[in-house]
Amino acid sequence: MARLRDPADGCEWDRAQSFATIAPYTIEEAYEVADAIDQHGRGMPGALDALRDELGDLLFQVVFHARMAEELGAFDFAGVADAISDKMIRRHPHIFGGEAASAGWEAMKAAERAKAAEAAGRAATSVLDGVPLALPALARADKLQRRAARVGFDWPDADAVLPKIDEEMAEIAEARTTGDAERISDEVGDLLFSAVNLARKLNVDPEVALKKANSKFEGRFRGIEDALRADGRTPEQSSLDEMEALWQRVKHRGA
C-alpha cells in the first residue's frame, strides 16, 4: 500500500484517494463478505474460497485507510490491530481479567458493562451517539431502537407493536388522499420503522429477514420467467393474471 501511494512512483488512482472516496468501497466489500457467507449457508460450491477472497478484499480496505492515516501522522496498521486487541480485552474481563462469568449470558452482560464504561468516558450527549449514519437504514433503525430501549424507551412486547403498525397503515391511507408525496414518504418510513420494532421484539434481524425475502422474491420471479420462456414468451407478453398463476405454482413447489 505504501508503494501504491508513493508520491513519485505510486499508482495515480491510489494516490488520488481519500478516506471519503474509499469509504463506499469499504462498505461494498463488507457486503460481499456477507454475500459469500450467505452462499456458504446455502451450500453453494466454492463459497468458502469466495469468503477467503472477499475477506482479503475487506482487509485491503483496512490497510488502505490505515496507510492514509499513517501519512497524516495519526496511526498505522499496527495501531489499528493494537486498538482492537485492547478493546476486546477490556470488553471480556471474565476472560482476561479477574471478573467471573459463569455463562455466555453473563459474559455478554459483562461486555455491555465494559462498553457502557467506555461510552461514559467520552463526551456523549445522547444514548444514540455512535450509531453510524452509513449503516443500512434497517440495521440503523434496529440499533437506534436498541439504544433507546437501554434507558426504558421501548414497547413491552411484540403484541404492543402490532396496533402501531395498524396505525401507520391507516396514516398512509390518509396521506394518499392528500396526494402529498413527501407526507406519503414520511408515513411509509414510519411504517418501516415500526416493522423493525416488531422484528426486534420477535428477535428477528430485520436486515437478514428482508434479505431472505428478496432472495425468495427473486427465485419465484425467475421461476415465472423460466415458465414463460418455455412457452416462447416473456413477462411483457403475458398478463398479470397469468404471472400471478405462475407465481402461485412456483410458490407451491416450495421455491
Short mmCIF file of C-alpha atoms in Angstrom, two decimals:
data_model
loop_
_atom_site.label_atom_id
_atom_site.label_comp_id
_atom_site.label_asym_id
_atom_site.label_seq_id
_atom_site.Cartn_x
_atom_site.Cartn_y
_atom_site.Cartn_z
CA MET A 1 0.00 0.00 0.00
CA ALA A 2 2.89 2.33 0.76
CA ARG A 3 4.27 1.58 -2.71
CA LEU A 4 0.91 2.22 -4.35
CA ARG A 5 0.60 5.55 -2.51
CA ASP A 6 4.20 6.63 -3.16
CA PRO A 7 4.09 10.27 -4.36
CA ALA A 8 6.73 9.70 -7.04
CA ASP A 9 6.36 6.11 -8.24
CA GLY A 10 2.92 5.03 -6.98
CA CYS A 11 -0.36 4.42 -8.77
CA GLU A 12 -2.07 7.64 -9.86
CA TRP A 13 -5.53 6.36 -8.84
CA ASP A 14 -4.42 5.14 -5.40
CA ARG A 15 -2.57 8.38 -4.69
CA ALA A 16 -5.68 10.41 -5.51
CA GLN A 17 -7.91 8.63 -2.97
CA SER A 18 -9.04 9.85 0.45
CA PHE A 19 -10.95 8.39 3.39
CA ALA A 20 -14.18 9.71 1.87
CA THR A 21 -13.62 8.26 -1.60
CA ILE A 22 -12.57 4.85 -0.27
CA ALA A 23 -15.43 4.54 2.27
CA PRO A 24 -18.01 3.33 -0.33
CA TYR A 25 -15.62 0.56 -1.42
CA THR A 26 -15.16 -0.48 2.21
CA ILE A 27 -18.93 -0.80 2.63
CA GLU A 28 -19.21 -2.69 -0.66
CA GLU A 29 -16.53 -5.18 0.36
CA ALA A 30 -18.28 -5.80 3.70
CA TYR A 31 -21.46 -6.65 1.79
CA GLU A 32 -19.52 -9.01 -0.47
CA VAL A 33 -18.18 -10.79 2.62
CA ALA A 34 -21.76 -11.16 3.86
CA ASP A 35 -22.83 -12.47 0.45
CA ALA A 36 -20.10 -15.14 0.48
CA ILE A 37 -21.22 -16.19 3.96
CA ASP A 38 -24.81 -16.43 2.70
CA GLN A 39 -23.65 -18.58 -0.22
CA HIS A 40 -21.89 -20.90 2.22
CA GLY A 41 -25.07 -21.13 4.30
CA ARG A 42 -26.95 -22.21 1.18
CA GLY A 43 -24.39 -24.88 0.43
CA MET A 44 -23.09 -23.30 -2.77
CA PRO A 45 -19.81 -24.82 -4.04
CA GLY A 46 -16.73 -22.66 -3.73
CA ALA A 47 -18.33 -20.37 -1.17
CA LEU A 48 -15.51 -20.67 1.35
CA ASP A 49 -12.96 -19.89 -1.35
CA ALA A 50 -15.03 -16.82 -2.19
CA LEU A 51 -15.17 -15.90 1.50
CA ARG A 52 -11.37 -16.09 1.72
CA ASP A 53 -11.05 -13.77 -1.28
CA GLU A 54 -13.66 -11.32 -0.01
CA LEU A 55 -12.09 -11.18 3.45
CA GLY A 56 -8.83 -10.33 1.71
CA ASP A 57 -10.54 -7.52 -0.18
CA LEU A 58 -12.02 -6.22 3.07
CA LEU A 59 -8.65 -6.44 4.80
CA PHE A 60 -7.15 -4.43 1.96
CA GLN A 61 -9.64 -1.66 2.73
CA VAL A 62 -8.40 -1.57 6.34
CA VAL A 63 -4.81 -1.41 5.09
CA PHE A 64 -5.74 1.41 2.68
CA HIS A 65 -7.35 3.53 5.41
CA ALA A 66 -4.51 2.82 7.84
CA ARG A 67 -1.92 3.86 5.26
CA MET A 68 -3.67 7.18 4.62
CA ALA A 69 -3.83 7.79 8.37
CA GLU A 70 -0.13 6.97 8.70
CA GLU A 71 0.68 9.54 6.01
CA LEU A 72 -1.13 12.10 8.19
CA GLY A 73 0.88 11.05 11.23
CA ALA A 74 -2.25 9.76 13.01
CA PHE A 75 -1.91 5.96 13.29
CA ASP A 76 -0.77 2.94 11.28
CA PHE A 77 -1.97 -0.61 10.66
CA ALA A 78 -0.26 -1.89 13.82
CA GLY A 79 -2.12 0.79 15.77
CA VAL A 80 -5.43 -0.47 14.39
CA ALA A 81 -4.59 -4.04 15.45
CA ASP A 82 -3.44 -2.89 18.89
CA ALA A 83 -6.62 -0.83 19.40
CA ILE A 84 -8.99 -3.72 18.67
CA SER A 85 -6.91 -6.09 20.82
CA ASP A 86 -7.08 -3.66 23.74
CA LYS A 87 -10.84 -3.22 23.24
CA MET A 88 -11.50 -6.97 23.25
CA ILE A 89 -9.51 -7.34 26.46
CA ARG A 90 -11.49 -4.52 28.12
CA ARG A 91 -14.80 -5.97 26.99
CA HIS A 92 -14.04 -9.51 28.17
CA PRO A 93 -12.96 -9.10 31.78
CA HIS A 94 -14.30 -12.61 32.50
CA ILE A 95 -11.64 -13.96 30.12
CA PHE A 96 -8.69 -11.60 30.51
CA GLY A 97 -9.34 -10.10 33.94
CA GLY A 98 -10.50 -11.07 37.38
CA GLU A 99 -14.26 -10.82 36.79
CA ALA A 100 -16.03 -14.17 36.80
CA ALA A 101 -18.81 -15.06 34.41
CA SER A 102 -20.47 -18.43 34.75
CA ALA A 103 -22.29 -18.50 31.42
CA GLY A 104 -22.42 -16.93 27.99
CA TRP A 105 -25.24 -14.60 29.04
CA GLU A 106 -23.18 -13.30 31.94
CA ALA A 107 -20.27 -12.81 29.54
CA MET A 108 -22.48 -10.74 27.27
CA LYS A 109 -23.62 -8.59 30.18
CA ALA A 110 -20.00 -8.08 31.20
CA ALA A 111 -19.22 -6.90 27.67
CA GLU A 112 -22.16 -4.49 27.77
CA ARG A 113 -20.91 -3.05 31.07
CA ALA A 114 -17.47 -2.57 29.56
CA LYS A 115 -18.96 -0.83 26.51
CA ALA A 116 -21.04 1.41 28.77
CA ALA A 117 -17.93 2.34 30.76
CA GLU A 118 -16.16 3.26 27.53
CA ALA A 119 -19.09 5.41 26.43
CA ALA A 120 -19.19 7.13 29.82
CA GLY A 121 -15.59 8.17 29.28
CA ARG A 122 -16.49 10.01 26.10
CA ALA A 123 -18.29 13.33 25.82
CA ALA A 124 -21.59 11.74 24.83
CA THR A 125 -24.71 13.89 24.69
CA SER A 126 -27.20 11.14 23.83
CA VAL A 127 -27.62 7.41 24.22
CA LEU A 128 -27.93 7.42 20.42
CA ASP A 129 -24.41 8.75 19.91
CA GLY A 130 -22.15 6.45 17.94
CA VAL A 131 -24.80 4.75 15.77
CA PRO A 132 -23.16 5.12 12.32
CA LEU A 133 -25.04 7.13 9.70
CA ALA A 134 -23.58 4.90 7.00
CA LEU A 135 -25.38 1.78 8.24
CA PRO A 136 -28.14 0.38 6.02
CA ALA A 137 -31.40 2.02 7.05
CA LEU A 138 -32.97 -1.14 8.51
CA ALA A 139 -29.88 -2.00 10.52
CA ARG A 140 -29.58 1.58 11.78
CA ALA A 141 -33.25 1.64 12.81
CA ASP A 142 -32.68 -1.55 14.79
CA LYS A 143 -29.61 -0.10 16.52
CA LEU A 144 -31.35 3.19 17.34
CA GLN A 145 -34.26 1.31 18.88
CA ARG A 146 -31.95 -0.92 20.91
CA ARG A 147 -30.11 2.12 22.23
CA ALA A 148 -33.38 3.78 23.28
CA ALA A 149 -34.50 0.52 24.88
CA ARG A 150 -31.46 0.61 27.18
CA VAL A 151 -33.00 3.56 29.02
CA GLY A 152 -36.54 2.13 29.06
CA PHE A 153 -37.95 3.78 25.92
CA ASP A 154 -39.39 0.63 24.38
CA TRP A 155 -42.54 -1.37 23.72
CA PRO A 156 -43.13 -4.07 26.32
CA ASP A 157 -43.56 -6.86 23.75
CA ALA A 158 -44.46 -7.67 20.14
CA ASP A 159 -48.20 -7.54 20.86
CA ALA A 160 -47.85 -3.89 21.79
CA VAL A 161 -46.22 -3.08 18.44
CA LEU A 162 -48.96 -4.57 16.25
CA PRO A 163 -51.51 -1.76 16.89
CA LYS A 164 -48.78 0.75 15.99
CA ILE A 165 -48.36 -0.94 12.62
CA ASP A 166 -52.12 -0.77 12.05
CA GLU A 167 -51.98 2.92 12.99
CA GLU A 168 -49.19 3.60 10.50
CA MET A 169 -51.11 1.78 7.75
CA ALA A 170 -54.12 3.99 8.42
CA GLU A 171 -51.93 7.09 8.28
CA ILE A 172 -50.55 6.01 4.90
CA ALA A 173 -54.09 5.58 3.60
CA GLU A 174 -55.00 9.04 4.87
CA ALA A 175 -51.83 10.58 3.41
CA ARG A 176 -52.64 9.11 -0.01
CA THR A 177 -55.87 11.10 -0.11
CA THR A 178 -53.84 14.32 0.08
CA GLY A 179 -51.59 13.50 -2.85
CA ASP A 180 -48.66 14.94 -0.85
CA ALA A 181 -45.68 12.84 -1.96
CA GLU A 182 -43.47 13.99 0.92
CA ARG A 183 -46.09 13.13 3.52
CA ILE A 184 -46.71 9.73 1.94
CA SER A 185 -42.96 9.06 2.03
CA ASP A 186 -42.82 10.05 5.71
CA GLU A 187 -45.68 7.72 6.60
CA VAL A 188 -44.15 4.81 4.69
CA GLY A 189 -40.92 5.44 6.60
CA ASP A 190 -42.84 5.33 9.88
CA LEU A 191 -44.38 2.01 8.86
CA LEU A 192 -40.97 0.53 8.06
CA PHE A 193 -39.57 1.81 11.37
CA SER A 194 -42.47 0.16 13.21
CA ALA A 195 -41.87 -3.06 11.28
CA VAL A 196 -38.27 -3.01 12.53
CA ASN A 197 -39.62 -2.60 16.07
CA LEU A 198 -41.81 -5.67 15.59
CA ALA A 199 -38.89 -7.68 14.20
CA ARG A 200 -36.72 -6.68 17.16
CA LYS A 201 -39.36 -7.70 19.69
CA LEU A 202 -39.65 -11.06 17.90
CA ASN A 203 -35.84 -11.49 17.99
CA VAL A 204 -35.64 -11.27 14.20
CA ASP A 205 -32.80 -9.39 12.49
CA PRO A 206 -34.70 -7.12 10.06
CA GLU A 207 -31.78 -6.87 7.62
CA VAL A 208 -31.49 -10.66 7.44
CA ALA A 209 -35.26 -11.09 7.17
CA LEU A 210 -35.53 -8.64 4.27
CA LYS A 211 -32.53 -10.22 2.57
CA LYS A 212 -34.29 -13.60 2.73
CA ALA A 213 -37.49 -12.03 1.38
CA ASN A 214 -35.51 -10.50 -1.50
CA SER A 215 -33.98 -13.89 -2.29
CA LYS A 216 -37.39 -15.57 -2.13
CA PHE A 217 -38.92 -13.00 -4.48
CA GLU A 218 -36.02 -13.29 -6.90
CA GLY A 219 -36.27 -17.08 -7.02
CA ARG A 220 -40.02 -17.05 -7.59
CA PHE A 221 -39.92 -14.33 -10.25
CA ARG A 222 -37.15 -16.15 -12.09
CA GLY A 223 -39.43 -19.19 -11.97
CA ILE A 224 -42.14 -17.15 -13.71
CA GLU A 225 -39.63 -16.10 -16.38
CA ASP A 226 -38.48 -19.71 -16.87
CA ALA A 227 -42.06 -20.94 -17.29
CA LEU A 228 -42.88 -18.22 -19.80
CA ARG A 229 -39.62 -18.79 -21.67
CA ALA A 230 -40.53 -22.47 -22.07
CA ASP A 231 -43.74 -21.25 -23.73
CA GLY A 232 -41.79 -18.92 -26.00
CA ARG A 233 -42.91 -15.74 -24.23
CA THR A 234 -41.63 -13.01 -21.95
CA PRO A 235 -43.26 -11.30 -18.94
CA GLU A 236 -44.06 -8.33 -21.18
CA GLN A 237 -46.06 -10.66 -23.43
CA SER A 238 -48.18 -12.07 -20.60
CA SER A 239 -50.87 -10.69 -18.33
CA LEU A 240 -50.70 -10.02 -14.62
CA ASP A 241 -53.23 -12.82 -14.03
CA GLU A 242 -51.01 -15.29 -15.90
CA MET A 243 -47.92 -14.25 -13.95
CA GLU A 244 -49.82 -14.47 -10.65
CA ALA A 245 -50.93 -18.02 -11.51
CA LEU A 246 -47.33 -18.96 -12.30
CA TRP A 247 -46.19 -17.29 -9.08
CA GLN A 248 -48.57 -19.47 -7.08
CA ARG A 249 -47.36 -22.55 -8.93
CA VAL A 250 -43.72 -21.75 -8.17
CA LYS A 251 -44.62 -20.94 -4.55
CA HIS A 252 -46.41 -24.23 -4.06
CA ARG A 253 -43.34 -26.06 -5.37
CA GLY A 254 -41.56 -24.64 -2.34
CA ALA A 255 -39.46 -22.04 -4.15
#
